[in-house]
């Protein structure tokens, strides 16, 4: 596969998409294709409060900032955090997600990338120990610890984002078992995973 020019930076939210599906990442962030389905619309509506920039005091020594712009010069990342809580001088990223906690790591990677951006701006680059994901569907707040493994995974996802963004065409559709993600994907009408896989199988001579 040939390659195109590597972008200067990637967005933090695109890492979530890449972990979910590289093909979706390519459509959405390289080709700027987006289709809205019920899940996308529901997520947009549920996110309205945290997408308004603002600051509010939560009590003594506690401050909450919504829709904060983050960036990292060293990692070439930029994007918005839903909420950053400051508790006794410690910064804690909080991401709101519609639906319930899934079995994939994509939300964790996005949150950890926010922490990496924040750490770059902390005195002495102090490490942030954890953040939270609030799942609106189940009203559950899940603590995510920024372990060495999650940090490693996040850094490798960032590197992969640059290599996929440099491809000349979209990666192939997801195979089993990951293709269970396809039925809820808003880009399915554009991606046509079953049809593409059928054509690929025919080309390989596996099917008539
Ligand atoms: S339909 Fe499946 S393969 Fe296609 S973009 Fe969506 S998740 Fe990826």
CSV table of C-alpha atoms and ligand atoms in Angstrom, one decimal, residues 20-25 27 172-174 178-179 181-183 185-189 191-193, ligand 1:
chain,number,residue,atom,x,y,z
A,20,UNK,CA,-12.4,1.0,17.7
A,21,UNK,CA,-11.7,0.5,13.9
A,22,UNK,CA,-8.8,1.8,11.8
A,23,UNK,CA,-11.1,2.0,8.7
A,24,UNK,CA,-13.6,4.2,10.6
A,25,UNK,CA,-10.6,6.4,11.7
A,27,UNK,CA,-13.0,7.7,6.9
A,172,UNK,CA,-9.8,-3.2,5.1
A,173,UNK,CA,-13.0,-3.7,7.2
A,174,UNK,CA,-12.8,-5.4,10.5
A,178,UNK,CA,-14.0,-7.5,16.0
A,179,UNK,CA,-16.7,-7.2,13.3
A,181,UNK,CA,-18.7,-3.6,16.2
A,182,UNK,CA,-20.0,-3.0,12.6
A,183,UNK,CA,-23.8,-3.2,13.1
A,185,UNK,CA,-21.3,1.8,13.3
A,186,UNK,CA,-22.8,4.9,11.6
A,187,UNK,CA,-20.4,4.6,8.7
A,188,UNK,CA,-21.6,1.1,7.7
A,189,UNK,CA,-23.5,2.4,4.6
A,191,UNK,CA,-17.9,1.2,4.4
A,192,UNK,CA,-20.1,-1.7,3.2
A,193,UNK,CA,-17.9,-4.2,5.1
B,1,LIG,S1,-18.7,-0.8,9.4
B,1,LIG,FE1,-17.2,-1.9,10.6
B,1,LIG,S2,-15.3,-2.0,9.3
B,1,LIG,FE2,-16.7,-0.4,8.6
B,1,LIG,S3,-16.0,1.5,9.5
B,1,LIG,FE3,-17.6,0.7,10.8
B,1,LIG,S4,-16.7,-0.6,12.3
B,1,LIG,FE4,-15.1,-0.2,10.7
